[in-house]
Each structure stands twice: as C-alpha cells, then as structure tokens.
PDB file of C-alpha atoms in Angstrom:
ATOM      1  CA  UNK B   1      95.875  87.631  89.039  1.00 87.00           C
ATOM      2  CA  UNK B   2      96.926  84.493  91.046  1.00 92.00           C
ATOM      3  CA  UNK B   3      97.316  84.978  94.627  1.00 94.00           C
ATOM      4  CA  UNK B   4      99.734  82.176  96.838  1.00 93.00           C
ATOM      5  CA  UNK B   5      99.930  82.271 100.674  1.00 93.00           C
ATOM      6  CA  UNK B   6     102.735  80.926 102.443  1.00 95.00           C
ATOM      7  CA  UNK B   7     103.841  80.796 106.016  1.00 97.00           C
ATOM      8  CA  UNK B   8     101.512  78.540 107.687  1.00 97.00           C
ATOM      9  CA  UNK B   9     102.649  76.171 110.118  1.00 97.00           C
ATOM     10  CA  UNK B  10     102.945  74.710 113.636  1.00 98.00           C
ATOM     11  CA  UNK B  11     103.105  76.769 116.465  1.00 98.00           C
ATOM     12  CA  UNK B  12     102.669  76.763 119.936  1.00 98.00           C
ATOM     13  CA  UNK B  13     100.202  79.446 122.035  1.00 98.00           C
ATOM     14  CA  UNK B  14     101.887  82.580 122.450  1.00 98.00           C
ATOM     15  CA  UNK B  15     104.101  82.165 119.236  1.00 98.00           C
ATOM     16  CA  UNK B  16     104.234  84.306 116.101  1.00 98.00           C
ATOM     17  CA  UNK B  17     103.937  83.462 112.813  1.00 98.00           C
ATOM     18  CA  UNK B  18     104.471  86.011 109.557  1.00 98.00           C
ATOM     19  CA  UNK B  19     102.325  84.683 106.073  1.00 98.00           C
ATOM     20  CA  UNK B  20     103.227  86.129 102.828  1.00 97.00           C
ATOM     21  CA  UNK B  21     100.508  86.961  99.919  1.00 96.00           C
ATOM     22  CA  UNK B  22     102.601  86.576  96.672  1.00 94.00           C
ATOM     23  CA  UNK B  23     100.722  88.495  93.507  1.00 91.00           C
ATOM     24  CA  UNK B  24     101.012  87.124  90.382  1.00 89.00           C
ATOM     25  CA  UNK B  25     100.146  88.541  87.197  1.00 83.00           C
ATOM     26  CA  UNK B  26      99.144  92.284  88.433  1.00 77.00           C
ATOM     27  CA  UNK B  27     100.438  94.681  90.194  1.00 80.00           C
ATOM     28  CA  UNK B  28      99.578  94.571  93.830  1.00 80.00           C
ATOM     29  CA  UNK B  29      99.153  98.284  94.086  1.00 82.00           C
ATOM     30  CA  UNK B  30      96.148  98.278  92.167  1.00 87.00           C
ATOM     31  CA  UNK B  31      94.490  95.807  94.416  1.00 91.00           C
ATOM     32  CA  UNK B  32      93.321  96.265  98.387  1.00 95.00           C
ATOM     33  CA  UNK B  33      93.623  92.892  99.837  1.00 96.00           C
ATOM     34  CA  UNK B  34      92.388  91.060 102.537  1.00 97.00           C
ATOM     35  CA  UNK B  35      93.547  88.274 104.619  1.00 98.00           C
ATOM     36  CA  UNK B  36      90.313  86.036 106.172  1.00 98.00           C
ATOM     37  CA  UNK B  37      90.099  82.150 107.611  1.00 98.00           C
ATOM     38  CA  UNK B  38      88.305  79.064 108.159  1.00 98.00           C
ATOM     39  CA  UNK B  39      88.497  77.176 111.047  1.00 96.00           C
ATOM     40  CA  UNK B  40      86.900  73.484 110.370  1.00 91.00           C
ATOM     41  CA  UNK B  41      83.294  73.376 110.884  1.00 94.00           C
ATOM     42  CA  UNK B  42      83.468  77.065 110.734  1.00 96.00           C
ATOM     43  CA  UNK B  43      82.185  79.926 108.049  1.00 96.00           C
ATOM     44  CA  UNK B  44      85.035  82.152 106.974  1.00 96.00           C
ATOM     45  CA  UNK B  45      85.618  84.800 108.973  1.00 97.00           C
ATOM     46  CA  UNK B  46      87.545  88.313 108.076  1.00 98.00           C
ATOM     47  CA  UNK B  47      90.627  89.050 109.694  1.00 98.00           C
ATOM     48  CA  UNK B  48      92.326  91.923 108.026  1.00 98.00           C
ATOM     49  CA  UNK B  49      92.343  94.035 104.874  1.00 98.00           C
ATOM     50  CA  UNK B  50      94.957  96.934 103.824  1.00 96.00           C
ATOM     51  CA  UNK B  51      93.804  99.415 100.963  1.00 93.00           C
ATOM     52  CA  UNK B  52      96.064  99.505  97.671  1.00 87.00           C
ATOM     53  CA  UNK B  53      98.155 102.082  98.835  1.00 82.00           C
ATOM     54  CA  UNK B  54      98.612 100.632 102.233  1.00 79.00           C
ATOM     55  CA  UNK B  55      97.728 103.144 104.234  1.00 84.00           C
ATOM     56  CA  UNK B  56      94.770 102.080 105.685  1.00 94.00           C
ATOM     57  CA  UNK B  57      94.248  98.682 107.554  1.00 96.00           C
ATOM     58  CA  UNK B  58      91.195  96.945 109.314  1.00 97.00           C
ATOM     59  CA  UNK B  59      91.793  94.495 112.004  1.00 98.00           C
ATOM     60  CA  UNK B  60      88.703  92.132 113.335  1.00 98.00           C
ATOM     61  CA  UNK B  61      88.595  92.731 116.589  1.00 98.00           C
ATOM     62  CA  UNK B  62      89.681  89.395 117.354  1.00 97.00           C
ATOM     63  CA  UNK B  63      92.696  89.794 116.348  1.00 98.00           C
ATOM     64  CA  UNK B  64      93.286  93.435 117.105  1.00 98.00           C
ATOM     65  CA  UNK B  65      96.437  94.371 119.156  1.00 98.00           C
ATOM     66  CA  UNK B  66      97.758  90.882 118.020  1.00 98.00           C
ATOM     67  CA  UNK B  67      97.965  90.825 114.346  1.00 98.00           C
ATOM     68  CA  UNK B  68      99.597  93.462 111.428  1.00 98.00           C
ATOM     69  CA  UNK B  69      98.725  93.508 107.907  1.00 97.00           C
ATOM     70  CA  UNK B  70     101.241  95.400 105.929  1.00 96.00           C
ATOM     71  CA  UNK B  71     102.037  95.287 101.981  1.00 94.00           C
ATOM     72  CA  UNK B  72     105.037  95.754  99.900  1.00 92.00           C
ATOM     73  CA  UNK B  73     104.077  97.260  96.694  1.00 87.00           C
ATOM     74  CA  UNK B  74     107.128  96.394  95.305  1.00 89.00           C
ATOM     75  CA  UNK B  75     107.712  92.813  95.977  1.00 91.00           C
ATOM     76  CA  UNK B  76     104.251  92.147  95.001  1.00 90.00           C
ATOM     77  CA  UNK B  77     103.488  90.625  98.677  1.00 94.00           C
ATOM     78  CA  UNK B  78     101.262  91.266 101.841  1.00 96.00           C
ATOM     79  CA  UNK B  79     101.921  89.726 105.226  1.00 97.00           C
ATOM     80  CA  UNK B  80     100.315  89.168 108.041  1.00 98.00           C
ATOM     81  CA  UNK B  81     102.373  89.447 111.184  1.00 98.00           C
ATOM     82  CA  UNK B  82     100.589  86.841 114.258  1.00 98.00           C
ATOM     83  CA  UNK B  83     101.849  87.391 117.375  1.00 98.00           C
ATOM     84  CA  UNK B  84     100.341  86.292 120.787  1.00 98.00           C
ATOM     85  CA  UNK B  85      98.611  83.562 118.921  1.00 98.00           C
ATOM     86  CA  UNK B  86      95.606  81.414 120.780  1.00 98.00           C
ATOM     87  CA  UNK B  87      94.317  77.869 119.739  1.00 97.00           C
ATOM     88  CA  UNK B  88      91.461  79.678 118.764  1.00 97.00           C
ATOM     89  CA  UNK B  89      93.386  80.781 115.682  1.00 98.00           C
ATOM     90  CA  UNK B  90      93.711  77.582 113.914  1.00 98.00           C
ATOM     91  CA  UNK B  91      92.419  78.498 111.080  1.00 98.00           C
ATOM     92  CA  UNK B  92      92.840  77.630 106.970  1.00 98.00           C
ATOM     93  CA  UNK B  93      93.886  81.688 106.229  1.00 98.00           C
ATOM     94  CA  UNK B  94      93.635  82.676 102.814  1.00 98.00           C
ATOM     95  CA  UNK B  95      94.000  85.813 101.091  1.00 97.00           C
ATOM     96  CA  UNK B  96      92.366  87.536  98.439  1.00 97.00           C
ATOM     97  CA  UNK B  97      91.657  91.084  96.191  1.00 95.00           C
ATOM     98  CA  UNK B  98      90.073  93.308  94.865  1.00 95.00           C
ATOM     99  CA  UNK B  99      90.310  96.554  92.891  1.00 91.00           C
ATOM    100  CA  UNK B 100      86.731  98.218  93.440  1.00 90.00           C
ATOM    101  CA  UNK B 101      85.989  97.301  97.083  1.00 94.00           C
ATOM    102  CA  UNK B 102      88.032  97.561 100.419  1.00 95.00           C
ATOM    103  CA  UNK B 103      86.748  96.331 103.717  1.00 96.00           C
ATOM    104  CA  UNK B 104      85.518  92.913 105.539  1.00 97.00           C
ATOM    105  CA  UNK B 105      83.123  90.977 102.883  1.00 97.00           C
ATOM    106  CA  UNK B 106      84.784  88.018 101.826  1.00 96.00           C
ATOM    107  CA  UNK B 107      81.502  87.839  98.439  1.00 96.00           C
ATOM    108  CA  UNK B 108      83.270  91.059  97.266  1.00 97.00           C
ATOM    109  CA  UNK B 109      86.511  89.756  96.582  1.00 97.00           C
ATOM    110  CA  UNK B 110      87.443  88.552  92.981  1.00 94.00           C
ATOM    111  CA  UNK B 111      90.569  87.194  93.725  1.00 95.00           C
ATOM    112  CA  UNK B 112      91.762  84.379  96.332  1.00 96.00           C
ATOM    113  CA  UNK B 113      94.799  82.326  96.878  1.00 90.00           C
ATOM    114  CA  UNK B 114      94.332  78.358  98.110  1.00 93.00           C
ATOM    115  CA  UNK B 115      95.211  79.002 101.421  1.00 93.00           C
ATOM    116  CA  UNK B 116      97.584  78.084 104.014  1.00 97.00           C
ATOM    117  CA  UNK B 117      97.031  76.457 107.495  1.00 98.00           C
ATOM    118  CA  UNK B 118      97.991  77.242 110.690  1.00 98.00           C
ATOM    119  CA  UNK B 119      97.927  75.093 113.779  1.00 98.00           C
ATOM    120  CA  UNK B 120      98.091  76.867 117.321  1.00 98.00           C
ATOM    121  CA  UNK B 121      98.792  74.200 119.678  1.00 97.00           C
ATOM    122  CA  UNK B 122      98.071  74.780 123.632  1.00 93.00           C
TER     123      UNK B 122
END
C-alpha cells in the first residue's frame, strides 16, 4: 500500500490546519493508522493513531484537546484536524499503517507516506 500526506503548510500560532492520508493500493479499513512527526534535530515523535474501524483514537498528550484524527473508510483517507497550533508543532508529519498492531510505536508500522511539513509561525 502507498500512503501520501497532504495538507501541510504555513500557518500562523493559533491557526488550524486539516492533513489528508490518501491509501493507495488497499483498503484503508483493514489498516489502523497513525499520524507521527519530526521536528529537525528531533526523533520522531507519535501524535495520533485511529484503529481500522475508527472507533478508537489515541492522542499524545501534546496534542490532546488540540488535534482529531478521524478516517473515512470510504474515501480511502485519514485526517488530522490541528487546531490551536504552537511553534512547537513544526514538525515533518507523516503517516503510516499497519494491519497487526494499533497504538504509539512508530518500529511497528509497515507502511509510511513521505511526509508533509508544517510551519507554525509565532
């Protein structure tokens, strides 16, 4: 399966932002997916998964309260919905699957996209 993010961009602290996960090649419902990022200088971090039916989510608690990951089975697409966004949040964010695992360890993921950057300006 080939997994693209989109979405990324320029924003300024306090804005939102909304990146897309686009599945290619298998059906999304048989994967739980995970958003994480990479700020420079930085190891990758987790930031969200949702299971394969989407009804269950984890949130870091960094971005608790300000981000939503949701999935759309049918369009083949997850999202991650930023709001209240921080400079702290620059960040490469990438997203990836899996079919056997569900939960915040990025080495248990088979499946990742390249990646799309976001730039919180303050």
């Amino acid at each position: 399966v080939q997994l693209q993010a989109s979405g990324g961009g320029l924003v300024q602290a306090g804005g939102s932002l909304r990146l897309s996960c686009a599945a290619i090649g298998r059906a999304l419902s048989s994967l739980n997916m995970g958003w994480f990022r990479q700020a420079p200088g930085k190891e990758r971090e987790f930031v969200a998964a949702i299971n394969w039916a989407g009804g269950g989510t984890i949130h870091a608690d960094s971005v608790k309260g300000r981000f939503t990951v949701s999935k759309d089975n049918a369009k083949k697409t997850v999202y991650l919905q930023m709001n209240s966004l921080k400079p702290e949040d620059t960040a490469v964010y990438y997203c990836a699957g899996t079919s056997n695992y569900y939960g915040s360890s990025p080495e248990k993921y088979n499946y990742w996209g390249p990646g799309t950057l976001v730039t919180v300006s303050s």
